[in-house]
Amino acid sequence: MLGKRVPALDSQPEIGTLPLRSQKIREESLRGEIMKTLLGFSRIVDYVTEIIGKSVSWLILVAVLVSAGNAVVRKVFNTSSNAWLEAQWYLFGAAFMLAAAYTLRQNEHIRIDIIYGSLPRRVQHWIDLIGHCLFLMPFVLLMVYDLVPYVRISFLSGEVSSSAGGLIIWPGKALLLAGFFLLALQGISEIIKKIAVMRGDMDDPTPYVPTHAPLDVETPTGEAR
């Protein structure tokens, strides 16, 4: 009995330590899988937004051509059509509304960066995340909610412009709904990416560069100044 060694208490694993550690590993793995799935959804939204945003930019050219053509016809032939005038409104409206999500993805919406630009990047991410969650998403979701019956009633009634020879109205109203719907999807995508960046799951896709930041200019000798 005297020669028998008693194992030190420190060498014995605490009761419940291994199950807790295993549970934490499983939870972390689950969170990683969830974030991976969310980032996959975000990439799909970004891809669709990119295609739509670049495509609708051509509508500006079409609107300019329609406007110029309408002006020429009015001056040369002394005639015009309200349909052509309203078509310009539709084209400009489509370019503005359908490109809003693309502008958000590029982080190009107008902001006052007097204070924002001097803050650390992580604080900027928190500001963006809170702004998206508390201001952007409630607004766009409310607009989608209100515009669904608005567009539906216009479509079912076959609403037409009150101007003589004008166009049907519901496509223009549908553009509003489509624009806010795309903006809502892109807002969700931006929230996912902000969380992923702050967790360290991905690099910052849109690093903030203030407009007054100095540019590196290559001199003939190859030195930057």
mmCIF file of C-alpha atoms in Angstrom:
data_model
loop_
_atom_site.group_PDB
_atom_site.id
_atom_site.type_symbol
_atom_site.label_atom_id
_atom_site.label_comp_id
_atom_site.label_asym_id
_atom_site.label_seq_id
_atom_site.Cartn_x
_atom_site.Cartn_y
_atom_site.Cartn_z
ATOM 1 C CA MET A 1 0.000 0.000 0.000
ATOM 2 C CA LEU A 2 2.784 2.408 0.893
ATOM 3 C CA GLY A 3 4.607 1.823 -2.412
ATOM 4 C CA LYS A 4 1.571 2.322 -4.619
ATOM 5 C CA ARG A 5 1.579 5.620 -6.510
ATOM 6 C CA VAL A 6 -1.559 7.699 -6.531
ATOM 7 C CA PRO A 7 -2.107 9.455 -9.918
ATOM 8 C CA ALA A 8 -1.987 13.207 -9.709
ATOM 9 C CA LEU A 9 -5.317 14.930 -9.800
ATOM 10 C CA ASP A 10 -4.088 17.349 -12.500
ATOM 11 C CA SER A 11 -3.459 14.487 -14.930
ATOM 12 C CA GLN A 12 -7.071 13.326 -14.827
ATOM 13 C CA PRO A 13 -9.419 14.944 -17.370
ATOM 14 C CA GLU A 14 -12.195 16.924 -15.826
ATOM 15 C CA ILE A 15 -15.599 15.331 -16.034
ATOM 16 C CA GLY A 16 -17.503 16.737 -19.012
ATOM 17 C CA THR A 17 -14.496 18.457 -20.601
ATOM 18 C CA LEU A 18 -14.272 16.153 -23.608
ATOM 19 C CA PRO A 19 -18.008 16.238 -24.427
ATOM 20 C CA LEU A 20 -18.026 20.035 -24.160
ATOM 21 C CA ARG A 21 -14.974 20.344 -26.382
ATOM 22 C CA SER A 22 -16.525 17.983 -28.920
ATOM 23 C CA GLN A 23 -19.757 19.947 -28.832
ATOM 24 C CA LYS A 24 -17.906 23.213 -29.476
ATOM 25 C CA ILE A 25 -16.124 21.648 -32.443
ATOM 26 C CA ARG A 26 -19.433 20.450 -33.881
ATOM 27 C CA GLU A 27 -21.025 23.858 -33.363
ATOM 28 C CA GLU A 28 -18.102 25.619 -35.037
ATOM 29 C CA SER A 29 -18.253 23.169 -37.938
ATOM 30 C CA LEU A 30 -21.994 23.750 -38.278
ATOM 31 C CA ARG A 31 -21.512 27.514 -38.274
ATOM 32 C CA GLY A 32 -18.853 27.135 -40.946
ATOM 33 C CA GLU A 33 -21.179 25.056 -43.127
ATOM 34 C CA ILE A 34 -23.999 27.567 -42.690
ATOM 35 C CA MET A 35 -21.695 30.453 -43.629
ATOM 36 C CA LYS A 36 -20.431 28.497 -46.638
ATOM 37 C CA THR A 37 -24.017 28.003 -47.827
ATOM 38 C CA LEU A 38 -24.865 31.668 -47.258
ATOM 39 C CA LEU A 39 -21.768 32.784 -49.173
ATOM 40 C CA GLY A 40 -22.830 30.520 -52.034
ATOM 41 C CA PHE A 41 -26.201 32.275 -52.095
ATOM 42 C CA SER A 42 -24.403 35.632 -51.949
ATOM 43 C CA ARG A 43 -22.245 34.746 -54.958
ATOM 44 C CA ILE A 44 -25.349 33.846 -56.981
ATOM 45 C CA VAL A 45 -27.018 37.149 -56.079
ATOM 46 C CA ASP A 46 -23.837 39.073 -56.932
ATOM 47 C CA TYR A 47 -23.601 37.303 -60.300
ATOM 48 C CA VAL A 48 -27.204 38.125 -61.215
ATOM 49 C CA THR A 49 -26.773 41.708 -60.017
ATOM 50 C CA GLU A 50 -23.603 42.085 -62.094
ATOM 51 C CA ILE A 51 -25.312 40.883 -65.277
ATOM 52 C CA ILE A 52 -28.399 43.054 -64.798
ATOM 53 C CA GLY A 53 -26.413 46.127 -63.776
ATOM 54 C CA LYS A 54 -24.117 46.001 -66.801
ATOM 55 C CA SER A 55 -26.970 45.184 -69.175
ATOM 56 C CA VAL A 56 -29.285 48.023 -68.153
ATOM 57 C CA SER A 57 -26.501 50.552 -68.661
ATOM 58 C CA TRP A 58 -27.249 50.236 -72.381
ATOM 59 C CA LEU A 59 -30.761 51.517 -71.717
ATOM 60 C CA ILE A 60 -29.283 54.988 -71.270
ATOM 61 C CA LEU A 61 -28.028 54.893 -74.859
ATOM 62 C CA VAL A 62 -31.413 53.643 -76.071
ATOM 63 C CA ALA A 63 -33.166 56.421 -74.143
ATOM 64 C CA VAL A 64 -30.867 59.034 -75.692
ATOM 65 C CA LEU A 65 -31.550 57.683 -79.195
ATOM 66 C CA VAL A 66 -35.302 57.648 -78.583
ATOM 67 C CA SER A 67 -35.170 61.190 -77.223
ATOM 68 C CA ALA A 68 -33.099 62.427 -80.163
ATOM 69 C CA GLY A 69 -35.316 60.653 -82.679
ATOM 70 C CA ASN A 70 -38.448 62.096 -81.126
ATOM 71 C CA ALA A 71 -36.939 65.595 -81.230
ATOM 72 C CA VAL A 72 -35.951 65.237 -84.905
ATOM 73 C CA VAL A 73 -39.393 63.958 -85.907
ATOM 74 C CA ARG A 74 -41.082 66.779 -84.011
ATOM 75 C CA LYS A 75 -38.925 69.466 -85.666
ATOM 76 C CA VAL A 76 -38.816 68.028 -89.194
ATOM 77 C CA PHE A 77 -42.316 66.597 -89.568
ATOM 78 C CA ASN A 78 -44.043 68.786 -86.975
ATOM 79 C CA THR A 79 -45.483 65.756 -85.234
ATOM 80 C CA SER A 80 -44.841 63.852 -82.054
ATOM 81 C CA SER A 81 -46.186 61.043 -79.910
ATOM 82 C CA ASN A 82 -46.785 60.788 -76.189
ATOM 83 C CA ALA A 83 -45.827 57.127 -76.441
ATOM 84 C CA TRP A 84 -42.255 58.038 -77.411
ATOM 85 C CA LEU A 85 -42.063 60.557 -74.570
ATOM 86 C CA GLU A 86 -43.292 58.026 -72.018
ATOM 87 C CA ALA A 87 -40.931 55.402 -73.448
ATOM 88 C CA GLN A 88 -38.050 57.683 -72.456
ATOM 89 C CA TRP A 89 -39.371 57.803 -68.894
ATOM 90 C CA TYR A 90 -39.624 54.017 -68.817
ATOM 91 C CA LEU A 91 -36.077 53.590 -70.097
ATOM 92 C CA PHE A 92 -34.558 56.057 -67.633
ATOM 93 C CA GLY A 93 -36.630 54.551 -64.819
ATOM 94 C CA ALA A 94 -35.489 51.045 -65.714
ATOM 95 C CA ALA A 95 -31.838 52.111 -65.810
ATOM 96 C CA PHE A 96 -32.142 53.835 -62.426
ATOM 97 C CA MET A 97 -34.137 51.176 -60.565
ATOM 98 C CA LEU A 98 -32.512 48.045 -61.988
ATOM 99 C CA ALA A 99 -28.996 49.436 -61.480
ATOM 100 C CA ALA A 100 -29.567 50.304 -57.805
ATOM 101 C CA ALA A 101 -28.581 46.820 -56.638
ATOM 102 C CA TYR A 102 -25.441 46.890 -58.805
ATOM 103 C CA THR A 103 -24.495 50.270 -57.323
ATOM 104 C CA LEU A 104 -24.905 48.855 -53.817
ATOM 105 C CA ARG A 105 -22.713 45.876 -54.714
ATOM 106 C CA GLN A 106 -19.979 48.230 -55.935
ATOM 107 C CA ASN A 107 -20.333 50.335 -52.753
ATOM 108 C CA GLU A 108 -20.888 53.402 -54.930
ATOM 109 C CA HIS A 109 -24.002 54.884 -53.342
ATOM 110 C CA ILE A 110 -23.503 58.461 -52.153
ATOM 111 C CA ARG A 111 -22.241 58.734 -48.582
ATOM 112 C CA ILE A 112 -20.845 61.515 -46.413
ATOM 113 C CA ASP A 113 -17.479 60.128 -45.324
ATOM 114 C CA ILE A 114 -16.137 62.981 -43.188
ATOM 115 C CA ILE A 115 -16.183 60.735 -40.113
ATOM 116 C CA TYR A 116 -16.654 57.343 -41.774
ATOM 117 C CA GLY A 117 -13.464 57.617 -43.822
ATOM 118 C CA SER A 118 -11.278 58.230 -40.761
ATOM 119 C CA LEU A 119 -12.513 55.174 -38.856
ATOM 120 C CA PRO A 120 -10.825 51.742 -38.786
ATOM 121 C CA ARG A 121 -12.082 49.353 -41.447
ATOM 122 C CA ARG A 122 -13.675 47.019 -38.899
ATOM 123 C CA VAL A 123 -15.695 49.921 -37.455
ATOM 124 C CA GLN A 124 -16.757 50.806 -40.993
ATOM 125 C CA HIS A 125 -17.984 47.239 -41.445
ATOM 126 C CA TRP A 126 -20.036 47.541 -38.264
ATOM 127 C CA ILE A 127 -21.528 50.836 -39.460
ATOM 128 C CA ASP A 128 -22.409 49.297 -42.827
ATOM 129 C CA LEU A 129 -23.880 46.194 -41.203
ATOM 130 C CA ILE A 130 -26.023 48.172 -38.768
ATOM 131 C CA GLY A 131 -27.093 50.547 -41.532
ATOM 132 C CA HIS A 132 -28.092 47.674 -43.818
ATOM 133 C CA CYS A 133 -30.038 45.886 -41.068
ATOM 134 C CA LEU A 134 -31.775 48.873 -39.474
ATOM 135 C CA PHE A 135 -32.342 51.193 -42.431
ATOM 136 C CA LEU A 136 -31.817 49.603 -45.853
ATOM 137 C CA MET A 137 -33.605 46.278 -45.374
ATOM 138 C CA PRO A 138 -36.698 47.585 -43.541
ATOM 139 C CA PHE A 139 -37.144 50.272 -46.207
ATOM 140 C CA VAL A 140 -36.774 48.025 -49.271
ATOM 141 C CA LEU A 141 -38.885 45.229 -47.775
ATOM 142 C CA LEU A 142 -41.625 47.726 -46.943
ATOM 143 C CA MET A 143 -41.496 49.032 -50.515
ATOM 144 C CA VAL A 144 -41.737 45.499 -51.929
ATOM 145 C CA TYR A 145 -44.669 44.760 -49.621
ATOM 146 C CA ASP A 146 -46.522 47.914 -50.686
ATOM 147 C CA LEU A 147 -45.687 47.628 -54.395
ATOM 148 C CA VAL A 148 -46.972 44.063 -54.878
ATOM 149 C CA PRO A 149 -50.688 45.008 -54.649
ATOM 150 C CA TYR A 150 -49.928 48.315 -56.396
ATOM 151 C CA VAL A 151 -48.565 46.505 -59.465
ATOM 152 C CA ARG A 152 -51.165 43.738 -59.280
ATOM 153 C CA ILE A 153 -54.105 46.149 -59.379
ATOM 154 C CA SER A 154 -52.536 48.084 -62.250
ATOM 155 C CA PHE A 155 -51.942 44.878 -64.230
ATOM 156 C CA LEU A 156 -55.407 43.399 -63.667
ATOM 157 C CA SER A 157 -57.143 46.656 -64.537
ATOM 158 C CA GLY A 158 -55.061 47.176 -67.675
ATOM 159 C CA GLU A 159 -54.157 50.682 -66.528
ATOM 160 C CA VAL A 160 -53.246 52.989 -69.405
ATOM 161 C CA SER A 161 -51.707 56.447 -69.436
ATOM 162 C CA SER A 162 -54.181 59.311 -69.301
ATOM 163 C CA SER A 163 -52.276 61.055 -72.099
ATOM 164 C CA ALA A 164 -53.555 60.606 -75.638
ATOM 165 C CA GLY A 165 -51.636 57.807 -77.331
ATOM 166 C CA GLY A 166 -49.817 56.997 -74.094
ATOM 167 C CA LEU A 167 -48.452 53.626 -73.041
ATOM 168 C CA ILE A 168 -49.793 51.097 -70.569
ATOM 169 C CA ILE A 169 -48.795 51.902 -66.997
ATOM 170 C CA TRP A 170 -48.231 48.589 -65.249
ATOM 171 C CA PRO A 171 -44.777 47.834 -66.807
ATOM 172 C CA GLY A 172 -43.446 51.070 -65.325
ATOM 173 C CA LYS A 173 -44.853 50.179 -61.919
ATOM 174 C CA ALA A 174 -43.444 46.669 -62.259
ATOM 175 C CA LEU A 175 -40.001 48.204 -62.759
ATOM 176 C CA LEU A 176 -40.310 49.787 -59.309
ATOM 177 C CA LEU A 177 -41.128 46.417 -57.776
ATOM 178 C CA ALA A 178 -38.308 44.664 -59.636
ATOM 179 C CA GLY A 179 -35.808 47.334 -58.630
ATOM 180 C CA PHE A 180 -36.622 47.167 -54.922
ATOM 181 C CA PHE A 181 -36.740 43.358 -55.017
ATOM 182 C CA LEU A 182 -33.245 43.196 -56.517
ATOM 183 C CA LEU A 183 -32.064 45.782 -53.998
ATOM 184 C CA ALA A 184 -33.447 43.638 -51.167
ATOM 185 C CA LEU A 185 -31.594 40.568 -52.449
ATOM 186 C CA GLN A 186 -28.367 42.520 -52.802
ATOM 187 C CA GLY A 187 -28.843 43.956 -49.323
ATOM 188 C CA ILE A 188 -29.036 40.421 -47.923
ATOM 189 C CA SER A 189 -25.917 39.518 -49.898
ATOM 190 C CA GLU A 190 -24.039 42.514 -48.484
ATOM 191 C CA ILE A 191 -25.052 41.609 -44.923
ATOM 192 C CA ILE A 192 -23.774 38.067 -45.435
ATOM 193 C CA LYS A 193 -20.461 39.327 -46.805
ATOM 194 C CA LYS A 194 -20.016 41.864 -44.003
ATOM 195 C CA ILE A 195 -20.471 39.141 -41.386
ATOM 196 C CA ALA A 196 -18.134 36.793 -43.272
ATOM 197 C CA VAL A 197 -15.430 39.461 -43.541
ATOM 198 C CA MET A 198 -15.627 40.287 -39.832
ATOM 199 C CA ARG A 199 -15.480 36.572 -38.984
ATOM 200 C CA GLY A 200 -12.404 36.166 -41.170
ATOM 201 C CA ASP A 201 -14.147 33.778 -43.576
ATOM 202 C CA MET A 202 -13.351 35.891 -46.656
ATOM 203 C CA ASP A 203 -11.345 38.897 -47.800
ATOM 204 C CA ASP A 204 -12.983 42.299 -48.036
ATOM 205 C CA PRO A 205 -14.594 42.355 -51.533
ATOM 206 C CA THR A 206 -15.009 46.146 -51.555
ATOM 207 C CA PRO A 207 -12.154 47.745 -49.583
ATOM 208 C CA TYR A 208 -13.004 51.337 -48.798
ATOM 209 C CA VAL A 209 -10.843 53.927 -50.547
ATOM 210 C CA PRO A 210 -11.681 57.559 -49.691
ATOM 211 C CA THR A 211 -12.048 59.886 -52.637
ATOM 212 C CA HIS A 212 -9.352 62.169 -51.242
ATOM 213 C CA ALA A 213 -6.808 59.362 -50.826
ATOM 214 C CA PRO A 214 -3.473 60.098 -52.553
ATOM 215 C CA LEU A 215 -2.709 58.129 -55.684
ATOM 216 C CA ASP A 216 0.577 56.384 -56.346
ATOM 217 C CA VAL A 217 2.039 57.821 -59.535
ATOM 218 C CA GLU A 218 4.819 56.006 -61.321
ATOM 219 C CA THR A 219 7.713 58.309 -62.193
ATOM 220 C CA PRO A 220 9.971 57.684 -65.207
ATOM 221 C CA THR A 221 12.534 56.157 -62.848
ATOM 222 C CA GLY A 222 9.957 53.665 -61.577
ATOM 223 C CA GLU A 223 9.596 55.263 -58.145
ATOM 224 C CA ALA A 224 6.139 55.908 -56.699
ATOM 225 C CA ARG A 225 5.405 59.347 -55.352
#
